[in-house]
C-alpha positions as a printed Julia matrix, in Angstrom:
210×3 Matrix{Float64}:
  25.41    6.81   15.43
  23.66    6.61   11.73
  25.08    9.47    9.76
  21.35    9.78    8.36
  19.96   10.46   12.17
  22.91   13.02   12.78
  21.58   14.24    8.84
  19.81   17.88    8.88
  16.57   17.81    6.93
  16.31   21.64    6.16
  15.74   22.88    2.39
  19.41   24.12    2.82
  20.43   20.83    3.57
  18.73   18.53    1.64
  19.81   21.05   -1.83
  23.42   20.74   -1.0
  23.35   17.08   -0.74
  21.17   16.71   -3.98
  23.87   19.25   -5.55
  26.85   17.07   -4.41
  25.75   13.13   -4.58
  23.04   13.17   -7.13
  24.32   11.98   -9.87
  22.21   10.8   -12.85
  24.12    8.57  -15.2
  21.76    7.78  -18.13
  21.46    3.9   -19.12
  22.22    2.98  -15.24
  19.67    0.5   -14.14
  17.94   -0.57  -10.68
  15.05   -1.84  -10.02
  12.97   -4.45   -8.62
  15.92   -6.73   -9.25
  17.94   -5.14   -6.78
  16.83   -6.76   -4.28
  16.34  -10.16   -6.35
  19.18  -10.43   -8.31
  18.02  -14.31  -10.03
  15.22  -11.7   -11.3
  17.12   -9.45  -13.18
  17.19  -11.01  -16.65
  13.59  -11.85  -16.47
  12.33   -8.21  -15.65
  15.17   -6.79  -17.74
  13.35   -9.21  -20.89
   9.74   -7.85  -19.94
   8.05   -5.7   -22.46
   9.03   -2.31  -21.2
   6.63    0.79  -20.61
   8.31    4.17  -20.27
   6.82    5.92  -17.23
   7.41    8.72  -15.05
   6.77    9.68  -11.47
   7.41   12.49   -9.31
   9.2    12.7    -6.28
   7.34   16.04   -4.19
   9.35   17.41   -1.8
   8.24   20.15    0.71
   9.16   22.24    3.41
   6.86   22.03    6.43
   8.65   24.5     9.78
  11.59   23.9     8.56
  11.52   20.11    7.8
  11.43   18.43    4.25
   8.34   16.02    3.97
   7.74   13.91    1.0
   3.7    14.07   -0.86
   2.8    10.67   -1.61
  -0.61    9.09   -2.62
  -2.95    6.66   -2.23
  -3.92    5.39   -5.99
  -7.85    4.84   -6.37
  -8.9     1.4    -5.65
 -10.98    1.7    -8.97
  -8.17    1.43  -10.89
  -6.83   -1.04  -13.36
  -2.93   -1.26  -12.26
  -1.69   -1.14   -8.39
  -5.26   -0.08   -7.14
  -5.41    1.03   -3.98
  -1.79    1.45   -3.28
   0.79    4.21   -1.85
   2.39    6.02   -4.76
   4.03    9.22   -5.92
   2.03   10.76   -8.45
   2.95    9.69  -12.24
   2.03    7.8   -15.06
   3.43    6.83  -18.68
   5.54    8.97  -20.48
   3.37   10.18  -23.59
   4.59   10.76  -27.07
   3.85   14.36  -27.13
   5.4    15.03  -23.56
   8.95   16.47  -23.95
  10.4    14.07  -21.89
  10.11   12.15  -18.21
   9.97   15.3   -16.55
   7.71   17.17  -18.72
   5.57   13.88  -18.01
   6.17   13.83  -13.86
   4.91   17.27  -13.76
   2.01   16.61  -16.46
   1.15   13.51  -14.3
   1.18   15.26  -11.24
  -0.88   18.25  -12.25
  -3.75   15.64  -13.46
  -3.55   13.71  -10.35
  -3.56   15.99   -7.3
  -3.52   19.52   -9.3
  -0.54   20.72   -8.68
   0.41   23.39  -10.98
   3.9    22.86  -13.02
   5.26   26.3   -11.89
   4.98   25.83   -8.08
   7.81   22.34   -8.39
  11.49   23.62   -9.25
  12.89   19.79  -10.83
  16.42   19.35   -9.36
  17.19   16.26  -10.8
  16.22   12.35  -11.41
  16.99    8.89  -10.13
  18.35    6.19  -12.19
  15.57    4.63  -14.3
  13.88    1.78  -11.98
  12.73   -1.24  -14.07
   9.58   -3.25  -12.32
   8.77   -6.86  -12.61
   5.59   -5.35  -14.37
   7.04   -4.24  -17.0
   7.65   -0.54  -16.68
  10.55    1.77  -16.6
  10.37    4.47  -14.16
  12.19    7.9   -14.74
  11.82    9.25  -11.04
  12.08   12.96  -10.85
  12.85   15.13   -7.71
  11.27   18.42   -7.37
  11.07   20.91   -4.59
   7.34   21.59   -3.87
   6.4    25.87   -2.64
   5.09   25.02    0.39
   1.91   27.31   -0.35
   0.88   25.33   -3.61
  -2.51   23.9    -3.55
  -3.17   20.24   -4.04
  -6.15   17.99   -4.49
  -6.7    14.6    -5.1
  -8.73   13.62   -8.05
 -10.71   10.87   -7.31
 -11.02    9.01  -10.43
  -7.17    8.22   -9.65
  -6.31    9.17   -5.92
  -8.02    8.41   -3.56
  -5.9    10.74   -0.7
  -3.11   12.9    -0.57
  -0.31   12.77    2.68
   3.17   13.97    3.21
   5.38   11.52    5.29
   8.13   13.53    6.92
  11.83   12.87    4.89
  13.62   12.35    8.46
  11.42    9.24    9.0
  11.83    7.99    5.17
  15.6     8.23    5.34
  15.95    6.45    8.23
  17.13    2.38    7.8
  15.84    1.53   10.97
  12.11    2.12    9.34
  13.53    0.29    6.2
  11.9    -3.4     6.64
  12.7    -6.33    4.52
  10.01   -8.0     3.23
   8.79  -10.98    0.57
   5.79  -12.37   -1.2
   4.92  -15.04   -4.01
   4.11  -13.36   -7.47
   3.51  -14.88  -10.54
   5.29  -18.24   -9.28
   8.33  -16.76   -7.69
   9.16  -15.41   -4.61
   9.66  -11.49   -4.66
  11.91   -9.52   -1.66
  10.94   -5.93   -1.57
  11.43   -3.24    1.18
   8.37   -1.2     3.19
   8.13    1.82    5.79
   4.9     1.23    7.13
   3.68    5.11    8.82
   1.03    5.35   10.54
  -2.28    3.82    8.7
   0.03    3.72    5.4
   1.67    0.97    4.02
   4.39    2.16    1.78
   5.82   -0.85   -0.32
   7.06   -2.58   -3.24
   7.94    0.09   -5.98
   7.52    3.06   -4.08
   9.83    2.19   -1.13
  12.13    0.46   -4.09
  12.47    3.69   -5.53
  12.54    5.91   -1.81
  15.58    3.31   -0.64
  17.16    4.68   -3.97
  16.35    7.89   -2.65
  18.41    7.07    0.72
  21.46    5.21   -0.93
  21.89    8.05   -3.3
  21.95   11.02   -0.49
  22.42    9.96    2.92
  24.01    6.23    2.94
């Protein structure tokens, strides 16, 4: 049987394994090359833009769910798509997670005192050009949360039991810009989770429960 179906997904549980396999080593890079390694020189060579997302975790009786939106389809850059909330890393912010939390108060208010950060992922490079400093923070389960809507258009929590299991883990591909692109998604329920964020969520489940 999967060690990650026999895994317990209690706030107990899920600190001890951040505390013993999380392990940020800076300059380490993943990203959408991972799964297309012929891509990694060309994202690698992309203009990159320093961004910052974070990672929401939350216990819900007794079981740690992830937040995750669904970006405004007015927007400029991955309208209309499932992401954590984040954004670029400015030059006054004190550093990715000073950003994460900044980025996560202006997107679905939550305030920077209700998220404890216990760690980060290694930086994940996109074939668009960014690199992503993901940050993992433990949510109070009473904070209070609401989706702006000039940049989400909903807020959901997917439970972590059902992200950190491979079986929901599907393999899939598309052309972009000329070449062919693999990328993983976890579709649940009416959401289609894909592409960077279930990139960066795999990350998630090879760092802790592989």
């Amino acid at each position: 049987m999967s060690k990650t179906l026999t895994a317990e997904f209690t706030l107990d549980a899920l600190r001890d394994r951040l505390s013993q396999r999380l392990n940020y080593i800076h300059g380490e890079q993943i990203g959408d090359f991972t799964q297309n390694p012929d891509l990694r020189k060309w994202v690698m060579s992309r203009a990159v833009k320093e961004a910052a997302i974070l990672m929401p975790l939350v216990e819900r009786e007794g079981e740690m769910s992830l937040l995750l939106t669904k970006r405004a389809d007015k927007l400029s850059s991955h309208s209309g798509q499932i992401a954590f909330p984040g954004g670029k890393i400015d030059a006054d912010d004190a550093g990715p997670e000073a950003a994460a939390l900044r980025e996560a108060h202006e997107e679905v208010g939550l305030a920077t005192d209700q998220v404890e950060i216990l760690g980060r992922l290694p930086d994940y490079y996109t074939g668009s050009g960014y690199k992503i400093a993901p940050i993992i923070g433990i949510m109070n389960a009473d904070a209070v949360v609401e989706a702006n809507p000039d940049e989400v258009d909903y807020i959901f929590e997917v439970p972590l039991s059902f992200l950190m299991n491979p079986d929901n883990h599907i393999r899939g591909s598309r052309i972009f810009e000329g070449r062919e692109r693999h990328f993983f998604e976890m579709p649940f329920e009416e959401h289609h989770i894909w592409g960077i964020t279930a990139g960066m969520i795999r990350v998630l489940y090879d760092r802790l429960y592989k």
